[in-house]
Coordinates of C-alpha atoms and ligand atoms in Angstrom, one line a residue:
M1 CA 9.5 30.7 -10.9
N2 CA 11.1 31.6 -7.0
K3 CA 14.2 32.6 -6.0
T4 CA 16.5 30.8 -4.1
E5 CA 18.6 33.0 -1.8
N6 CA 22.4 32.6 -1.1
Q7 CA 22.1 31.0 1.8
M8 CA 23.7 28.2 4.1
L9 CA 22.4 24.4 4.8
I10 CA 23.7 23.1 8.4
I11 CA 23.2 19.6 8.9
F12 CA 22.7 17.9 12.0
G13 CA 23.3 14.0 12.3
A14 CA 25.3 14.6 9.2
S15 CA 27.6 11.7 9.6
G16 CA 24.5 9.9 9.3
D17 CA 23.0 7.5 6.2
L18 CA 20.0 10.3 5.4
T19 CA 23.0 12.5 4.6
A20 CA 24.9 10.2 2.0
R21 CA 22.1 8.2 1.0
K22 CA 19.6 11.0 0.3
L23 CA 20.5 14.8 1.2
I24 CA 24.3 15.2 -0.3
P25 CA 22.5 13.4 -3.7
A26 CA 19.6 15.8 -3.7
I27 CA 21.9 18.6 -3.2
Y28 CA 24.1 17.5 -6.3
D29 CA 21.4 17.1 -8.7
L30 CA 20.5 20.8 -7.7
Y31 CA 23.6 21.7 -8.7
K32 CA 23.9 20.0 -11.3
G33 CA 20.3 21.4 -12.7
K34 CA 21.8 24.5 -11.8
H35 CA 19.0 25.1 -8.8
L36 CA 21.7 26.3 -6.0
P37 CA 21.9 29.6 -5.8
E38 CA 25.4 31.7 -6.7
N39 CA 26.7 31.4 -3.1
F40 CA 25.8 28.4 -1.5
I41 CA 27.4 26.5 1.2
V42 CA 26.6 23.0 3.2
L43 CA 28.0 23.0 6.6
G44 CA 27.4 19.3 8.4
A45 CA 27.3 18.9 11.7
S46 CA 27.6 15.6 14.3
R47 CA 29.7 13.5 16.6
S48 CA 32.5 12.3 14.1
N49 CA 35.5 13.4 14.8
I50 CA 36.3 14.2 11.0
T51 CA 37.3 16.9 9.0
D52 CA 35.8 18.7 5.6
K53 CA 37.9 16.5 3.7
E54 CA 37.1 13.1 5.2
F55 CA 33.4 14.5 5.4
R56 CA 33.7 15.7 1.4
N57 CA 35.3 11.7 0.5
K58 CA 32.5 10.0 2.6
V59 CA 29.9 11.8 0.8
V60 CA 31.1 12.4 -2.1
H61 CA 34.5 10.9 -3.4
E62 CA 33.8 7.6 -2.2
S63 CA 30.0 7.8 -2.3
A64 CA 28.2 4.6 -3.2
F65 CA 25.3 7.0 -3.7
L66 CA 27.0 9.3 -6.3
A67 CA 29.9 7.1 -7.2
D68 CA 27.8 6.8 -11.1
D69 CA 28.0 11.0 -11.3
V70 CA 31.8 10.8 -9.9
S71 CA 32.9 8.5 -12.0
K72 CA 30.9 9.7 -15.6
E73 CA 31.6 13.7 -14.4
E74 CA 34.9 15.5 -14.9
N75 CA 37.1 15.8 -11.6
N76 CA 36.6 19.5 -11.7
Y77 CA 33.2 19.6 -11.5
I78 CA 32.9 17.4 -9.1
N79 CA 35.8 19.1 -6.9
E80 CA 33.6 22.2 -7.5
F81 CA 30.7 20.1 -6.1
S82 CA 32.3 19.2 -3.0
D83 CA 33.8 22.3 -2.3
K84 CA 31.0 23.7 -1.4
L85 CA 31.0 21.1 1.9
F86 CA 32.5 21.3 5.1
Y87 CA 31.8 19.7 8.4
E88 CA 32.1 20.6 12.4
D89 CA 32.3 17.9 15.3
L90 CA 30.0 19.3 17.9
G91 CA 32.1 16.9 20.4
D92 CA 30.5 14.3 22.8
D93 CA 26.5 15.3 22.2
Y94 CA 24.1 17.3 20.2
D95 CA 23.1 19.0 23.7
T96 CA 25.7 21.3 24.6
D97 CA 26.0 25.1 23.9
Y98 CA 27.0 25.6 20.4
D99 CA 29.1 28.6 20.7
R100 CA 32.0 27.0 18.9
L101 CA 29.4 26.4 16.1
S102 CA 28.0 29.6 16.1
K103 CA 31.5 30.7 15.3
R104 CA 32.4 28.2 12.8
I105 CA 28.8 29.3 11.0
S106 CA 29.6 33.2 11.1
D107 CA 33.2 32.6 10.1
L108 CA 31.7 30.7 6.7
N109 CA 29.3 32.9 6.1
S110 CA 31.4 35.9 5.8
K111 CA 33.7 33.9 3.5
Y112 CA 31.1 32.7 1.5
N113 CA 28.7 35.5 1.4
T114 CA 25.7 33.5 2.8
N115 CA 23.5 36.7 3.7
N116 CA 23.2 35.1 7.1
N117 CA 20.1 32.6 5.8
Y118 CA 20.3 29.4 7.6
I119 CA 18.5 26.2 7.2
F120 CA 19.0 23.7 10.0
Y121 CA 17.9 19.8 8.3
L122 CA 18.1 17.8 11.8
S123 CA 18.5 14.2 10.8
T124 CA 18.6 13.4 14.1
P125 CA 16.5 11.2 16.3
P126 CA 13.1 13.0 17.4
S127 CA 14.4 12.8 21.3
L128 CA 16.5 15.8 20.4
Y129 CA 15.3 18.0 18.4
E130 CA 13.8 20.6 21.5
A131 CA 17.5 20.2 22.7
I132 CA 18.8 21.3 18.8
A133 CA 16.3 24.1 18.2
K134 CA 17.3 25.6 22.4
N135 CA 21.1 25.5 21.7
L136 CA 20.5 27.4 18.5
C137 CA 18.6 29.8 20.0
D138 CA 20.7 30.2 23.5
A139 CA 23.8 30.4 20.5
G140 CA 21.4 33.5 18.5
L141 CA 21.0 31.3 15.7
T142 CA 17.4 31.5 15.2
D143 CA 16.9 35.0 15.1
E144 CA 15.7 36.6 11.9
S145 CA 17.0 40.0 12.2
D146 CA 19.6 39.6 9.9
G147 CA 18.7 36.9 7.4
W148 CA 16.3 34.5 7.6
K149 CA 16.6 31.0 9.9
R150 CA 14.5 27.7 8.9
I151 CA 14.1 24.5 10.6
I152 CA 13.7 21.4 8.9
V153 CA 13.0 18.1 10.7
E154 CA 12.4 14.5 9.9
K155 CA 10.1 11.7 10.7
P156 CA 9.2 10.5 12.9
F157 CA 7.4 13.2 13.6
G158 CA 6.1 12.0 17.2
Y159 CA 5.3 8.5 18.1
S160 CA 1.9 9.4 19.3
L161 CA -0.4 12.0 20.1
E162 CA 0.4 13.0 22.9
T163 CA 4.8 12.7 22.0
A164 CA 3.8 14.9 18.6
K165 CA 2.4 17.8 20.5
D166 CA 4.7 17.7 22.9
L167 CA 7.4 17.9 20.0
N168 CA 5.6 20.5 18.3
T169 CA 5.1 22.7 21.6
G170 CA 9.2 22.3 22.6
L171 CA 10.1 23.0 18.8
Q172 CA 7.5 25.9 19.0
K173 CA 9.5 27.5 22.0
Y174 CA 12.2 28.2 20.1
F175 CA 10.8 28.9 16.4
K176 CA 7.7 30.3 14.7
E177 CA 5.7 27.6 13.3
K178 CA 6.3 29.1 9.8
Q179 CA 10.1 28.8 10.2
I180 CA 9.2 24.9 11.0
Y181 CA 9.3 22.9 8.0
R182 CA 8.2 18.8 8.8
I183 CA 9.6 16.9 6.1
D184 CA 7.4 13.6 4.1
H185 CA 9.5 12.6 1.3
Y186 CA 5.9 11.4 0.0
L187 CA 4.9 14.5 -0.7
G188 CA 8.0 15.0 -2.6
K189 CA 6.8 12.6 -5.1
E190 CA 5.9 14.2 -8.7
T191 CA 2.7 12.1 -8.7
V192 CA 1.2 12.5 -5.1
Q193 CA 1.6 16.3 -6.3
N194 CA -0.3 15.9 -9.1
L195 CA -3.0 14.2 -7.2
L196 CA -3.9 18.1 -6.8
V197 CA -3.5 19.1 -10.4
T198 CA -5.9 15.8 -11.5
R199 CA -8.2 17.2 -9.1
F200 CA -8.3 20.8 -9.6
A201 CA -7.1 21.5 -13.1
N202 CA -9.8 19.5 -14.9
S203 CA -13.5 19.3 -14.9
I204 CA -13.9 15.9 -15.2
F205 CA -12.7 14.4 -12.3
E206 CA -14.7 16.8 -10.1
P207 CA -17.7 16.4 -10.5
L208 CA -17.2 12.5 -9.7
W209 CA -15.5 13.0 -6.3
N210 CA -17.7 12.1 -4.2
R211 CA -20.4 9.7 -3.0
N212 CA -22.8 9.9 -5.9
Y213 CA -20.5 8.3 -7.9
I214 CA -17.9 6.7 -6.2
H215 CA -18.8 3.1 -4.5
H216 CA -15.1 3.0 -2.4
I217 CA -11.2 4.0 -3.0
E218 CA -8.4 1.9 -1.7
I219 CA -4.6 3.0 -1.6
T220 CA -2.1 0.0 -2.1
N221 CA 1.7 1.1 -0.5
A222 CA 3.5 -2.9 -1.1
E223 CA 7.3 -3.0 -0.7
T224 CA 9.2 -6.3 -1.0
V225 CA 12.1 -5.6 0.9
G226 CA 11.1 -6.8 4.5
V227 CA 12.9 -4.0 7.4
E228 CA 16.4 -5.1 6.7
K229 CA 19.5 -3.3 8.8
R230 CA 16.3 -1.4 10.6
G231 CA 15.1 -3.8 12.5
G232 CA 15.6 -1.7 16.2
Y233 CA 13.7 1.4 14.9
Y234 CA 11.3 -0.1 13.3
D235 CA 10.1 -3.3 15.8
K236 CA 8.9 0.0 18.3
S237 CA 8.0 1.8 15.5
G238 CA 5.6 -1.2 13.3
A239 CA 3.8 -0.1 9.5
L240 CA 1.1 2.0 11.1
R241 CA 3.3 4.6 12.5
D242 CA 6.4 4.5 10.0
M243 CA 3.8 4.5 6.8
F244 CA 0.3 5.0 8.0
Q245 CA 0.4 7.7 10.2
S246 CA 2.8 10.2 7.8
H247 CA 2.9 9.3 3.8
L248 CA -0.4 7.6 3.8
L249 CA -2.4 9.7 5.8
Q250 CA -0.9 12.6 3.7
I251 CA -2.1 11.0 0.1
V252 CA -5.6 10.4 1.9
S253 CA -5.7 14.1 2.8
L254 CA -5.3 15.2 -1.0
I255 CA -7.9 12.8 -2.3
V256 CA -10.7 13.7 0.4
M257 CA -9.8 17.2 1.0
E258 CA -12.3 20.1 -0.8
P259 CA -10.5 22.2 -3.5
P260 CA -9.1 25.2 -1.9
I261 CA -9.3 28.9 -2.6
N262 CA -6.1 29.3 -4.0
S263 CA -2.8 27.5 -4.5
T264 CA -0.9 29.1 -1.5
A265 CA 1.2 26.9 1.5
E266 CA -1.5 28.2 3.7
E267 CA -5.5 27.4 1.8
I268 CA -3.6 24.0 0.9
R269 CA -2.6 22.9 4.3
N270 CA -6.2 24.7 5.8
E271 CA -7.8 21.9 3.4
K272 CA -6.0 19.0 4.2
V273 CA -6.1 19.5 8.4
K274 CA -10.3 19.7 7.8
A275 CA -9.7 16.4 5.4
L276 CA -7.6 14.7 8.2
K277 CA -10.3 16.0 10.8
S278 CA -13.0 14.7 9.5
L279 CA -11.9 11.0 9.2
R280 CA -14.0 9.0 11.9
I281 CA -12.0 8.5 14.2
M282 CA -12.7 4.6 15.9
R283 CA -12.8 4.5 19.3
D284 CA -14.8 1.3 20.4
E285 CA -13.5 -2.3 20.5
E286 CA -16.5 -3.3 17.8
S287 CA -14.8 -0.7 14.8
L288 CA -11.5 -1.5 15.9
Y289 CA -12.3 -4.9 15.6
T290 CA -14.2 -5.0 12.4
N291 CA -12.1 -2.1 10.4
T292 CA -8.5 -3.0 11.2
V293 CA -6.1 -5.9 10.6
K294 CA -2.7 -6.8 11.7
G295 CA 0.1 -9.2 9.8
Q296 CA 3.5 -10.0 10.3
Y297 CA 5.3 -11.8 7.8
V298 CA 7.1 -14.7 8.4
A299 CA 9.8 -16.9 6.9
S300 CA 9.1 -18.0 3.3
K301 CA 11.0 -19.4 0.0
I302 CA 11.3 -15.8 -3.2
D303 CA 12.1 -17.1 -6.1
G304 CA 14.1 -20.5 -4.7
K305 CA 15.8 -18.2 -2.2
E306 CA 15.0 -18.6 1.8
V307 CA 13.5 -15.2 3.6
K308 CA 13.9 -14.4 6.6
G309 CA 10.5 -14.0 8.5
Y310 CA 9.7 -10.7 10.8
R311 CA 11.0 -12.3 13.9
E312 CA 13.9 -13.8 12.8
E313 CA 15.4 -9.7 11.5
D314 CA 18.5 -8.3 13.3
G315 CA 16.8 -6.3 16.1
V316 CA 13.9 -7.4 16.5
N317 CA 12.3 -9.6 19.8
A318 CA 11.8 -12.6 19.1
D319 CA 8.4 -12.5 20.4
S320 CA 7.3 -9.5 18.2
R321 CA 4.0 -8.8 17.7
T322 CA 5.0 -5.4 16.0
E323 CA 2.9 -4.9 12.8
T324 CA 4.5 -5.5 9.2
F325 CA 1.2 -5.6 7.5
A326 CA -1.5 -2.9 8.3
A327 CA -5.1 -2.6 6.8
I328 CA -7.3 0.0 7.3
K329 CA -11.5 0.8 6.7
F330 CA -12.5 4.0 7.8
F331 CA -15.4 6.4 6.8
V332 CA -15.1 10.3 6.0
D333 CA -17.4 12.0 8.3
N334 CA -18.4 14.9 5.9
W335 CA -21.0 15.9 3.0
R336 CA -18.9 14.8 0.5
W337 CA -17.9 11.6 1.6
K338 CA -20.7 10.3 3.4
D339 CA -20.5 5.9 3.4
I340 CA -18.5 5.7 1.8
P341 CA -15.4 3.2 2.6
F342 CA -11.6 3.9 2.1
Y343 CA -9.4 0.9 2.9
V344 CA -5.8 1.1 3.3
R345 CA -2.9 -1.4 3.4
T346 CA 0.4 -1.0 3.8
A347 CA 3.2 -3.7 4.0
K348 CA 6.6 -5.2 4.4
C349 CA 7.9 -8.1 1.8
M350 CA 5.0 -8.3 -0.7
P351 CA 4.8 -9.7 -3.7
T352 CA 5.8 -6.3 -5.9
K353 CA 7.1 -2.7 -4.7
V354 CA 4.2 -0.5 -5.6
T355 CA 1.8 2.6 -4.6
E356 CA -1.5 3.4 -5.9
V357 CA -4.6 4.6 -5.5
V358 CA -7.7 3.2 -6.8
I359 CA -11.3 5.4 -7.6
H360 CA -13.8 2.8 -8.0
F361 CA -16.9 4.3 -9.4
K362 CA -20.8 3.0 -9.3
T363 CA -22.0 1.0 -11.9
P364 CA -24.8 2.7 -13.6
H365 CA -28.0 3.2 -11.4
H366 CA -29.8 1.2 -14.5
Q367 CA -28.1 -1.7 -16.2
V368 CA -28.7 -2.0 -20.0
Y369 CA -26.2 -4.2 -20.4
K370 CA -26.4 -6.5 -17.8
D371 CA -23.1 -7.8 -16.2
Q372 CA -22.5 -10.6 -14.5
D373 CA -18.7 -9.5 -12.8
I374 CA -19.5 -6.0 -10.7
A375 CA -16.5 -6.1 -8.7
N376 CA -14.1 -6.4 -11.9
M377 CA -15.9 -5.0 -14.4
D378 CA -16.8 -1.2 -12.6
N379 CA -15.1 2.2 -13.7
K380 CA -12.0 2.3 -12.0
L381 CA -9.2 5.1 -11.9
I382 CA -6.5 3.8 -11.1
I383 CA -3.6 6.7 -9.5
R384 CA -0.3 5.4 -9.5
I385 CA 2.1 6.8 -7.3
Q386 CA 5.5 4.4 -8.2
P387 CA 6.9 3.1 -9.7
D388 CA 5.9 3.3 -13.6
E389 CA 4.0 6.6 -12.3
G390 CA 0.8 6.9 -14.4
I391 CA -2.7 7.1 -14.8
L392 CA -5.2 4.4 -15.6
V393 CA -8.9 4.6 -16.4
K394 CA -11.2 1.3 -16.7
F395 CA -14.3 1.8 -18.9
G396 CA -16.6 -0.6 -20.8
V397 CA -16.2 -1.3 -24.4
K398 CA -18.6 -3.6 -26.9
V399 CA -16.9 -6.4 -27.8
P400 CA -16.8 -6.5 -31.7
G401 CA -19.5 -8.8 -33.4
Q402 CA -23.0 -9.8 -32.5
G403 CA -24.8 -8.4 -30.0
F404 CA -23.7 -5.8 -26.6
K405 CA -21.0 -7.9 -25.2
V406 CA -19.1 -5.2 -23.2
E407 CA -15.4 -5.9 -21.9
R408 CA -12.9 -3.7 -20.1
A409 CA -10.6 -1.3 -22.2
N410 CA -8.0 0.9 -20.6
L411 CA -6.7 4.6 -21.0
D412 CA -3.5 5.2 -20.1
F413 CA -1.4 7.9 -19.1
Q414 CA 2.4 7.2 -18.5
Y415 CA 5.1 10.1 -16.9
S416 CA 7.7 8.0 -19.0
S417 CA 5.9 9.2 -22.0
L418 CA 6.7 13.3 -21.1
V419 CA 9.7 13.9 -23.6
D420 CA 10.8 16.7 -21.2
S421 CA 10.0 14.7 -18.1
N422 CA 13.3 15.0 -16.3
I423 CA 10.8 13.8 -12.7
M424 CA 13.0 15.4 -9.5
D425 CA 13.8 12.9 -7.0
A426 CA 11.5 14.0 -3.7
Y427 CA 14.0 15.5 -1.5
E428 CA 15.6 17.6 -4.3
R429 CA 11.9 19.3 -4.9
L430 CA 11.8 19.3 -1.1
L431 CA 15.1 20.9 -0.2
L432 CA 14.8 23.4 -3.2
D433 CA 11.4 24.1 -1.6
A434 CA 12.1 24.9 2.0
M435 CA 15.6 26.7 0.5
Q436 CA 12.8 29.1 -1.7
G437 CA 10.6 29.3 1.7
D438 CA 7.5 27.5 -0.1
A439 CA 6.0 25.2 2.6
T440 CA 3.2 23.9 0.7
L441 CA 4.7 20.2 0.7
Y442 CA 5.6 20.1 4.5
A443 CA 3.3 19.3 6.7
R444 CA 2.0 21.6 9.3
A445 CA 1.7 21.3 13.2
D446 CA -2.1 20.9 13.2
E447 CA -1.9 18.5 10.1
V448 CA 0.7 16.1 12.0
E449 CA -1.7 16.2 15.3
A450 CA -4.7 15.7 12.9
A451 CA -3.3 12.3 11.5
W452 CA -2.0 11.3 15.0
A453 CA -5.7 11.3 16.9
F454 CA -7.1 9.4 14.1
V455 CA -3.8 6.6 14.3
D456 CA -3.6 6.7 18.3
P457 CA -7.1 4.5 19.1
I458 CA -6.3 1.9 16.5
L459 CA -2.2 1.7 18.2
D460 CA -3.8 1.5 21.5
Y461 CA -6.1 -1.2 20.5
W462 CA -3.3 -3.0 18.6
A463 CA -1.1 -3.1 21.4
D464 CA -3.5 -5.2 23.6
K465 CA -2.0 -8.9 23.3
N466 CA -5.9 -10.1 22.6
V467 CA -5.5 -8.6 19.2
K468 CA -4.8 -11.3 16.0
T469 CA -1.3 -10.8 14.6
Y470 CA -1.9 -12.4 11.6
G471 CA 1.4 -14.3 9.8
Y472 CA 1.8 -14.2 6.0
S473 CA 4.4 -16.0 4.0
A474 CA 7.2 -13.2 3.1
G475 CA 6.4 -12.3 -0.8
T476 CA 2.4 -12.7 -0.5
W477 CA -0.2 -10.1 -0.6
G478 CA -0.8 -10.1 3.4
P479 CA -3.2 -12.0 5.6
E480 CA -6.1 -13.2 3.4
N481 CA -8.6 -11.9 5.8
A482 CA -7.8 -8.3 5.2
D483 CA -9.5 -8.9 1.9
Q484 CA -13.0 -9.5 4.3
L485 CA -12.8 -5.8 5.3
L486 CA -14.0 -4.9 1.3
E487 CA -17.4 -4.6 1.4
G488 CA -19.2 -6.6 -1.0
D489 CA -17.9 -9.2 -3.1
H490 CA -14.6 -6.5 -3.3
G491 CA -11.2 -7.6 -2.6
F492 CA -8.2 -5.6 -2.6
R493 CA -6.8 -5.2 -6.2
N494 CA -3.4 -6.6 -6.0
P495 CA -1.6 -4.7 -8.7
G496 CA 1.4 -6.0 -10.9
P497 CA 4.8 -3.9 -11.4
R498 CA 3.6 -1.9 -14.5
L499 CA 0.7 0.4 -14.2
T500 CA -1.4 -1.7 -17.2
D501 CA -1.1 -5.0 -15.7
E502 CA -4.0 -6.8 -14.6
S503 CA -4.7 -7.7 -11.1
G504 CA -4.0 -10.9 -9.2
F505 CA -0.3 -10.4 -9.3
C506 CA 1.6 -12.6 -7.1
E507 CA 5.6 -13.9 -7.8
I508 CA 5.7 -16.0 -5.1
N509 CA 7.4 -19.4 -6.1
Ligands
BG6_1 C1 10.0 5.0 5.3 C2 9.8 4.6 5.5 O1 9.6 6.7 5.5 O2 9.7 5.1 3.7 C3 10.2 3.4 5.5 O3 10.6 5.0 7.0 C4 9.7 2.8 3.7 O4 10.3 1.9 5.6 C5 9.9 3.9 3.1 O5 10.5 1.8 3.4 C6 9.6 4.0 1.8 O6 9.5 5.1 0.8 P1 9.3 4.6 -1.0 O7 10.0 6.1 -1.1 O8 10.7 4.0 -1.4 O9 8.3 4.1 -1.2

């Protein structure tokens, strides 16, 4: 187990939603799990004029996200936690001199013995990253001579390849790459990490993990919710930037990558970058037309309840063409994956919340027991990222009785069956990693840039008004023509809420 040294976590944007919703609950879980070092404090910083006490009330005592714990636990136990939290008002602007902030950090550091080890967590718009990094540097807060300094930045990491490069160069002026932690909460999910273990800690999967045995791979990421209160942000972003460029390409890289030499952060990330660089970038109009489908949800009724269409959502342009559904087919130009199609789709307002990877194996080269329905009868390995996390293998068994009729059977493993399964929340796990200086589950600059290099031409193509945005009723599996991306008789597998549900699920009434 790695050691967690005494330290201070300084959160920029501390009065925002992420701090109350994710960060403080994750730190509370670390406190409960006794993972915090002996000396640990949090200093929230943002532009609200509030006191330490008001901050503690907001993010702990009166927070809806900790309400269960606060009501269950003894007051003393909760107070001991909230006493670790402090707040500093930065004034009107993040881009100001940090002398006062620096003084506060230094006082707290002396009083609580945090050994000059600081993590700066930027939960602010990316446009502020460089200015904050510069001001920290000017105030001497990036200097590592007396203790380490790390910076965590949130997504979106750029808006395009060019802006991502600018952000990287901006941050790297003031922090070394090894001090920079780019958070992608999907990498904090147990099941995403388990992709590495499934592949590289077993001898039964890896020999089949290539073009000789795999027919195609699909990844579905579906959410039941629409854009909720984030219409303003989402309308400028869309599904490709919001989910595909980051979370889904991270999953792709773990499926595509070669075995790393060992499990260190650099070796794993080297292989991931190589994987991302081997995705065939689609540049010509014909490939982009044939291999991409863009959709947007329209109003409908789900379980008798009216659901707004995307264009009616707050903050969204009434004639917006931003995609809430994206399906992309692509190939990987390397020895292992030549000619094997990958299909990835992501969307809001779908029938169920699910993220899964489906590896479809080729049918036996010589068919002894001839099956008619090849698409449904192939061997599949389904890796369920969420919910009902687990792994399912679909394989053929003999139907009892005369003759040799073959039926599909399921072999499944569910995480919930592990007795000792205290699954850490993604933010909890990632924060603890950064506190211990382990960047394995954080994205490196070159990874982020390789992902943008693949996504950029699709975004440019989709920005053209002549490219169709297909409507789909909220609560359905997206525009029908997305299935036409798949070669042969295959279509996307539409999974249910549980791992072992048969596909084809749709909840709309
Ligand atoms: C975020 C996106 O990064 O991930 C959201 O900005 C999306 O739009 C969310 O809803 C999905 O995360 P999860 O963990 O619920 O699958």
